[in-house]
CSV table of C-alpha atoms and ligand atoms in Angstrom, one decimal:
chain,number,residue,atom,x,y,z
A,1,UNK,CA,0.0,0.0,0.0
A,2,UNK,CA,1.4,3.7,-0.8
A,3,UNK,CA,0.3,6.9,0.6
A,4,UNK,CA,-0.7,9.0,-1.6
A,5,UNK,CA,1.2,12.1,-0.1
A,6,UNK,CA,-1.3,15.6,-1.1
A,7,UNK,CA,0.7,17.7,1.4
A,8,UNK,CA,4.0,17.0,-0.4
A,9,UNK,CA,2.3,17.4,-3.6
A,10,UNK,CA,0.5,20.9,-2.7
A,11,UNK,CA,4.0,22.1,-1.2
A,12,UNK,CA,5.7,21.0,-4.8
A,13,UNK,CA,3.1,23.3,-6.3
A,14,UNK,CA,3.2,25.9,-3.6
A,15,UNK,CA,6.8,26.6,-4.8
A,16,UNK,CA,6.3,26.5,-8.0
A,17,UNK,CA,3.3,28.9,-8.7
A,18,UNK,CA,5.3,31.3,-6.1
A,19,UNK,CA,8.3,31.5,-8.4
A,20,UNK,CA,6.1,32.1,-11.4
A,21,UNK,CA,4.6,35.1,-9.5
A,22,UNK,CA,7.6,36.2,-9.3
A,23,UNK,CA,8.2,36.1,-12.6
A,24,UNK,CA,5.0,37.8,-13.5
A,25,UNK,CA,6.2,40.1,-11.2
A,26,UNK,CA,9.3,41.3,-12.6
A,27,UNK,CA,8.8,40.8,-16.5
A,28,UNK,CA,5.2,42.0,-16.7
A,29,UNK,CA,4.5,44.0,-13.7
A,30,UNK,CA,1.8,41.3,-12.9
A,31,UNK,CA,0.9,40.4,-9.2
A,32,UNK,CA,-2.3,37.9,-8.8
A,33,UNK,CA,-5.0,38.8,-7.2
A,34,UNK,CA,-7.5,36.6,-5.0
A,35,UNK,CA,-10.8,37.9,-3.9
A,36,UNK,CA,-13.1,35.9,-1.7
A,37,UNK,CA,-16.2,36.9,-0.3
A,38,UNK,CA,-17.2,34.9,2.9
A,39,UNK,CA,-21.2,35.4,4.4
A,40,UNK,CA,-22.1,33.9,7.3
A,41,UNK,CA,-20.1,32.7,10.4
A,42,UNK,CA,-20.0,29.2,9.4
A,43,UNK,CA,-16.6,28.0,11.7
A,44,UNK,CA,-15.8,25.2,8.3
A,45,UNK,CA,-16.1,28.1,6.5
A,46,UNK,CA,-14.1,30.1,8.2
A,47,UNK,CA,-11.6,27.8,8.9
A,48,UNK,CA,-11.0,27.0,5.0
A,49,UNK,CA,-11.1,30.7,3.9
A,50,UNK,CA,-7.8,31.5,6.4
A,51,UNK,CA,-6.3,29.2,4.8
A,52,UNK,CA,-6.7,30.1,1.3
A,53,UNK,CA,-6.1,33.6,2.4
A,54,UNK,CA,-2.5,32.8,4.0
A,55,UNK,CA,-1.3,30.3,1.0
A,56,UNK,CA,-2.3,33.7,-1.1
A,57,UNK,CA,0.0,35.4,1.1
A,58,UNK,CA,3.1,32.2,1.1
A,59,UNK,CA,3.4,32.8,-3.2
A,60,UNK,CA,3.1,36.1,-3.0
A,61,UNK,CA,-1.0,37.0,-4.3
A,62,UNK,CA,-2.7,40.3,-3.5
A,63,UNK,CA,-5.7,39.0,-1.9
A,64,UNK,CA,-8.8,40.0,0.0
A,65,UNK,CA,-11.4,38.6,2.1
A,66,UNK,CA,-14.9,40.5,2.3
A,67,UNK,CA,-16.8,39.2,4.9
A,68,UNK,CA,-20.7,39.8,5.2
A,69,UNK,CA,-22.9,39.4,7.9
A,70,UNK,CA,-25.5,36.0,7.7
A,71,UNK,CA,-28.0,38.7,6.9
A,72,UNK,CA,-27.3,40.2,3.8
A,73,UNK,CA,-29.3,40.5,0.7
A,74,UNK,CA,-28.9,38.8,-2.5
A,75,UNK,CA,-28.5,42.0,-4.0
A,76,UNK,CA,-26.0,43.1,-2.1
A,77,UNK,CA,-23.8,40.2,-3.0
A,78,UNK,CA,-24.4,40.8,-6.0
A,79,UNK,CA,-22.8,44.4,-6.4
A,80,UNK,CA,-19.9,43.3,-4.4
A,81,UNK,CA,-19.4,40.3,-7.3
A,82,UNK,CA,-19.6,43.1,-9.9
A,83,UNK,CA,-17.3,45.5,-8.5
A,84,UNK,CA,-14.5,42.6,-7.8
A,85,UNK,CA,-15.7,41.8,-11.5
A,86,UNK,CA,-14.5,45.2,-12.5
A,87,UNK,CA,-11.6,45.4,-10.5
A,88,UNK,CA,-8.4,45.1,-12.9
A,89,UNK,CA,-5.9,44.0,-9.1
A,90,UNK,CA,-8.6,40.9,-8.9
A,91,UNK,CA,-7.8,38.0,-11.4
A,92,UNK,CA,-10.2,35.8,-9.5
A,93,UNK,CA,-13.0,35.5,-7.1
A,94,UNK,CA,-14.1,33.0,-5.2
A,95,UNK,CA,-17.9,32.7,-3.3
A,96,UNK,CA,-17.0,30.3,-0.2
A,97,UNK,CA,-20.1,27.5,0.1
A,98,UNK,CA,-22.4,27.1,1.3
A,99,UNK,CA,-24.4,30.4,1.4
A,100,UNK,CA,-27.1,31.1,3.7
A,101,UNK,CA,-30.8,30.0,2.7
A,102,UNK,CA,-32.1,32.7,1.4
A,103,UNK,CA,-29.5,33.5,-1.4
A,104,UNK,CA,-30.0,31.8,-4.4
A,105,UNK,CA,-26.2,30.2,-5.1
A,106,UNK,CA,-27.1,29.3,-8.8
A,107,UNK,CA,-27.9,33.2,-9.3
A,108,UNK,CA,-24.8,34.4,-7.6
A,109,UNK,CA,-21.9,31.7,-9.4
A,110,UNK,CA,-23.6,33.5,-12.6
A,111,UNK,CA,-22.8,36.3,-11.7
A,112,UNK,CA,-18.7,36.2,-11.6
A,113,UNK,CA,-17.0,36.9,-14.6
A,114,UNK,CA,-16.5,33.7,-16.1
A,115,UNK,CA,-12.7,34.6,-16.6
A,116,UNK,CA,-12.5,35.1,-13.3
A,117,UNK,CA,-14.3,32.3,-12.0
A,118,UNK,CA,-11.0,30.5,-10.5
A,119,UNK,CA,-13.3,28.0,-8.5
A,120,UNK,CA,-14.5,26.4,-11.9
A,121,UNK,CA,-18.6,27.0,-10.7
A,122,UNK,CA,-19.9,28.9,-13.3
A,123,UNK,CA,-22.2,27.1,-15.9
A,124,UNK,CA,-20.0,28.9,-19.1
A,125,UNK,CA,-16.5,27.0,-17.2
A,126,UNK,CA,-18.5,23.6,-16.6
A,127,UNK,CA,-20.2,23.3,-19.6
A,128,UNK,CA,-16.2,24.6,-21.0
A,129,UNK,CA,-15.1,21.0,-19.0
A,130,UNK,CA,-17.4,18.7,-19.8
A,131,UNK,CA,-17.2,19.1,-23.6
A,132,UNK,CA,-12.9,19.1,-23.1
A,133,UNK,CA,-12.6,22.8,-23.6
A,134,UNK,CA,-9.8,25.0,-21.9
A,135,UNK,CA,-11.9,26.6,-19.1
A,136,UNK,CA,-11.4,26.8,-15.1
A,137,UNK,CA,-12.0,23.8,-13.7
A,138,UNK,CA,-13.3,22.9,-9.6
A,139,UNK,CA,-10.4,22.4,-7.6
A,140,UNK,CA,-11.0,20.0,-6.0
A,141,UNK,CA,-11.3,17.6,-8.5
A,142,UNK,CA,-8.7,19.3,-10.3
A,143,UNK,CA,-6.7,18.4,-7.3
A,144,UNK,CA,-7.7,14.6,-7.7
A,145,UNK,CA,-6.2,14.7,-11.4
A,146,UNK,CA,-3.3,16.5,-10.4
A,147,UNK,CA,-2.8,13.4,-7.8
A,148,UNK,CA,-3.5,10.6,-10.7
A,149,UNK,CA,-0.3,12.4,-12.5
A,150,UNK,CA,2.0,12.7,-9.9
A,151,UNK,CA,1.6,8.7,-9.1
A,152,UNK,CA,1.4,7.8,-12.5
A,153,UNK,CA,-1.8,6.2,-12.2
A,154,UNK,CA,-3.2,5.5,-15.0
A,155,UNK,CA,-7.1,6.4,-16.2
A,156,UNK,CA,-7.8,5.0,-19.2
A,157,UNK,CA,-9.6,2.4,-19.9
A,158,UNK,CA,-9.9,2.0,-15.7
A,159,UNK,CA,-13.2,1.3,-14.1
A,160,UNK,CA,-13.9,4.2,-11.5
A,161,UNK,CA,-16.8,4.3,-8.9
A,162,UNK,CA,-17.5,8.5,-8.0
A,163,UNK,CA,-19.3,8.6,-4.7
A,164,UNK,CA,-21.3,11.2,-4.5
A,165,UNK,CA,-22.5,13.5,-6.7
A,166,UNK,CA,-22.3,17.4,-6.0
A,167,UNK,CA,-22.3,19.7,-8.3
A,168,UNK,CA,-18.8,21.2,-6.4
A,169,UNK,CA,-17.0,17.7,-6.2
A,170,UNK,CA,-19.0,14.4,-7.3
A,171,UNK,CA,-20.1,16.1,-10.9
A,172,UNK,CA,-16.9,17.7,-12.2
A,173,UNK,CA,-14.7,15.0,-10.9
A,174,UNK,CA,-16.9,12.2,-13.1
A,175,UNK,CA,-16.7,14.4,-16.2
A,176,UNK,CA,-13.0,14.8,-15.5
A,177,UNK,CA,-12.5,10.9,-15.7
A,178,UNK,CA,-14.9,10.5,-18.4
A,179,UNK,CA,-12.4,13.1,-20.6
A,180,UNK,CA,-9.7,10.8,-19.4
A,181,UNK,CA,-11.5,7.6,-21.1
A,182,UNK,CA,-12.1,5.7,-18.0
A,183,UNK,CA,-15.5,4.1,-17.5
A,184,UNK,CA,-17.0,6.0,-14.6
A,185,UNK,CA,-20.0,5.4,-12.1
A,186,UNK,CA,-21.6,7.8,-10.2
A,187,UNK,CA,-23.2,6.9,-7.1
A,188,UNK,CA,-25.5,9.1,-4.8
A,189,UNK,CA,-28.1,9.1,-1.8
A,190,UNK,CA,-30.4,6.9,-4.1
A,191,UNK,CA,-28.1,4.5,-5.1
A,192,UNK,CA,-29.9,1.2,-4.2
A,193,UNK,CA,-26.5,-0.9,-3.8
A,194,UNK,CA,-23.5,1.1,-3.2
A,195,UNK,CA,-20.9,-1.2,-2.0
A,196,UNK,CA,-22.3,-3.1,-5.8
A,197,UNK,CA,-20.7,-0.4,-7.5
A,198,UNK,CA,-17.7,0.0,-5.5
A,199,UNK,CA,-16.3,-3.0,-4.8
A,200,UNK,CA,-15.9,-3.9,-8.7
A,201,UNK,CA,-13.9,-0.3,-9.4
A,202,UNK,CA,-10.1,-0.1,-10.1
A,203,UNK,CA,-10.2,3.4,-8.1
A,204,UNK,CA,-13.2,4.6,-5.6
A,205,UNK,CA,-13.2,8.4,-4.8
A,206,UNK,CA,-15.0,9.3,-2.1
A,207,UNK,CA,-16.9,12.9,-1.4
A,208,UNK,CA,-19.7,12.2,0.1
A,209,UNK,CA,-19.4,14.0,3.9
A,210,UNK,CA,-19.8,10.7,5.2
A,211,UNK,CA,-17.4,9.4,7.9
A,212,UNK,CA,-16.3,6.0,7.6
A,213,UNK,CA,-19.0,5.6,4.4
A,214,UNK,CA,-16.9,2.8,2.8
A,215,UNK,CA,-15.5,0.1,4.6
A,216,UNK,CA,-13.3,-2.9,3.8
A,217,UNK,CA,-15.5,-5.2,2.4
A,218,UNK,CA,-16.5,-2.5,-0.1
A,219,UNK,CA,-13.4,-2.4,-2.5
A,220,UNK,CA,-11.6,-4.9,-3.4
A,221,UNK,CA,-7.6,-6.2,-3.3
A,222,UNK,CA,-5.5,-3.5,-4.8
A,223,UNK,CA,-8.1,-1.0,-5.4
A,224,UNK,CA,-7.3,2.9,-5.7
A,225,UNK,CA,-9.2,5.0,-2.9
A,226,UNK,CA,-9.1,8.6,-2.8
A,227,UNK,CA,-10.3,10.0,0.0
A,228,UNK,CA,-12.5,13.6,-0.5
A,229,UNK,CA,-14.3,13.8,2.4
A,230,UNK,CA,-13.4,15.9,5.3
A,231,UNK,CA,-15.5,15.4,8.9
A,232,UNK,CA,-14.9,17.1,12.0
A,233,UNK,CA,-16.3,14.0,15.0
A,234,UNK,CA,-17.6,15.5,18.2
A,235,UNK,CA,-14.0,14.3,19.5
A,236,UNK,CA,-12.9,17.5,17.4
A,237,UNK,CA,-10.8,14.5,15.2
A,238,UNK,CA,-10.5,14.9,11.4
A,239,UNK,CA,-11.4,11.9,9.5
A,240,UNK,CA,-12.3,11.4,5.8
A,241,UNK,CA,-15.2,9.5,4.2
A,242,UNK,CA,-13.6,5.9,4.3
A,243,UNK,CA,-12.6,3.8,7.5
A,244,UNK,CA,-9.0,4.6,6.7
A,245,UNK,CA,-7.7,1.4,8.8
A,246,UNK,CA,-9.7,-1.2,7.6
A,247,UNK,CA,-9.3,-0.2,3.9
A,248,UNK,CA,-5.7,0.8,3.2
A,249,UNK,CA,-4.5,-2.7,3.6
A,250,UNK,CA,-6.3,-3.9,0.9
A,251,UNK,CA,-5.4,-0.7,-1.3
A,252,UNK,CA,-2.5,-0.6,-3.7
A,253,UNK,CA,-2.7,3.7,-3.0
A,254,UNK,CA,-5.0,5.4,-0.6
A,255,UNK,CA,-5.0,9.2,0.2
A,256,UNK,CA,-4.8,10.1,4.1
A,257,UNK,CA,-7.3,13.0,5.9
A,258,UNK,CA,-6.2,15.2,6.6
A,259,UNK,CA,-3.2,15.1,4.6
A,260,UNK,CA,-4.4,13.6,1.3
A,261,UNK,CA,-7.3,15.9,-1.3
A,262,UNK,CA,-7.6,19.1,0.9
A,263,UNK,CA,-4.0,20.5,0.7
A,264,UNK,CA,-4.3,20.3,-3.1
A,265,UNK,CA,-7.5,21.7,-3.1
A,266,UNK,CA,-6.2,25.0,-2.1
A,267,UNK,CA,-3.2,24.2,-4.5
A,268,UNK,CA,-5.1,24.1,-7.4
A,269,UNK,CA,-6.8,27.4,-6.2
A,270,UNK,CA,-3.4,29.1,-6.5
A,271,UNK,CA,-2.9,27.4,-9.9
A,272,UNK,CA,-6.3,28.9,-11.1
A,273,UNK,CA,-5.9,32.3,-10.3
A,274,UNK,CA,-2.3,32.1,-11.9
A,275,UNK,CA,-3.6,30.7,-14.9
A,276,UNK,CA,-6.1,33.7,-14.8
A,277,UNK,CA,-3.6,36.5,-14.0
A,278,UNK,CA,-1.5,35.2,-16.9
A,279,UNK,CA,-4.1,35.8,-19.1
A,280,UNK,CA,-4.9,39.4,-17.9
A,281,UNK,CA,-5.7,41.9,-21.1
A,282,UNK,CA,-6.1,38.6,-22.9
B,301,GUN,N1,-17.1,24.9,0.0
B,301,GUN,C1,-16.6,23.7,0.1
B,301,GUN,N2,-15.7,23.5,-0.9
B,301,GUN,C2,-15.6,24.6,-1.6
B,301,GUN,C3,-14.8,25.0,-2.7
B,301,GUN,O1,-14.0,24.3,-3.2
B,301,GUN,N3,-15.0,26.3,-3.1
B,301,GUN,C4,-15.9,27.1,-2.5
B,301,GUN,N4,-16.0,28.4,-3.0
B,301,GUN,N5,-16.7,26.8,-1.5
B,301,GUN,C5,-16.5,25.5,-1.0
């Protein structure tokens, strides 16, 4: 069994995008900028936008966070999204989910300048993905590929079972491996037989917000697991989606949480809003 190692992998990219700032920097005078607007007090939420916010700051991004109170209007969201839109120092912006209940999120991700949409939501960028286009693509699952790369694990041709099926994680990721030529399953809340479906796929990947959701007896020998899922037990301990010790044994690689997807997701982040800084005036 090998570890598939995210945190080296994200720190690899880290280093990487933070010398290319620096080259955008110097040649062109170019310094990427994040915006992310954050509503609510939503601790998760919180948690994850401090950390996008200080690996902006580690490769050397302009970036903001505007915060807004659990009560504010749609509307008012809205304006913010357009003036970040127009904002030349902003190469992308980023809405942190979930909103609160009374904003429509559909209305809002449309609203972001497709060319800035560096979080890969907006219906122009995933309908730009699923057909094989360039476009900005989720980072999460953009975080998954990157991880099939490093490893050298290869997709084609591979039977994969998706577990879930979010329009954030579960979705993208599926359409990802079906561009790759693997045969893919997507399994959700109505699946009538999951372990059926998993415990016949080369690679399982997991994002369901489940803890311990598959269990040993639900992949089989030498099966791929990647691990999306991030829960916080009562104990205040992090685990992922899948019983990590009863399955690793039988896996030939298995991501860790935390340690595994969510240090590349915010990797890929930095990637996107490079990718869109670089194309500035373009
Ligand atoms: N909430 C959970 N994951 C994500 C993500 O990747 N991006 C945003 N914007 N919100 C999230």
């Amino acid at each position: 069994m090998q570890l598939i190692d995210g945190k080296k992998l994200a720190n690899k990219i880290h280093a990487k995008v933070a010398k290319e700032v620096e080259t955008l920097k110097s040649e062109k005078n170019i310094t990427p900028g994040l915006a992310v607007i954050l509503v609510g007090d939503n601790p998760a939420s919180q948690a994850y936008v401090k950390m996008k916010a200080k690996a902006c700051k580690e490769v050397g991004f302009y970036s903001i966070v505007h915060e807004m109170p659990e009560s504010i209007t749609q509307d008012e969201i809205i304006a913010t999204i357009e003036m970040m839109n127009n904002n030349p120092r902003i190469d992308g912006i980023l809405v942190q989910l979930p909103l609160p209940k009374h904003i429509d999120t559909t209305k809002i991700l449309e609203v972001v300048d497709p060319k800035k949409d560096v979080d890969g939501f907006h219906p122009y960028n995933v309908g730009r993905m699923v057909t094989g286009l360039d476009s900005f693509v989720a980072c999460t699952p953009l975080g998954v590929m990157e991880m099939f790369k490093e490893y050298n694990i290869e997709l084609q041709g591979k039977d994969i079972c998706v577990v879930g099926a979010s329009n954030i994680v579960g979705k993208p990721m599926a359409n990802l491996l079906v561009n790759a030529n693997a045969t893919v399953t997507t399994t959700h809340i109505y699946t009538k037989d999951l372990a059926s479906h998993t415990s016949k796929a080369d690679i399982v990947i997991v994002g369901a917000g489940v803890p311990n959701l598959i269990k040993k007896d639900m992949v089989k020998d030498g099966a791929i697991v990647i691990d999306i899922g991030i829960n916080k037990l009562d104990s205040g301990k992090l685990v992922g989606d899948v019983d990590f010790d009863g399955v690793a044994p039988k896996c030939s690689f298995i991501t860790p949480v935390p340690g595994g997807v969510g240090p590349m997701t915010i990797a890929m982040l930095l990637v996107n809003t490079l990718k869109s800084a670089k194309s500035r005036g373009l």
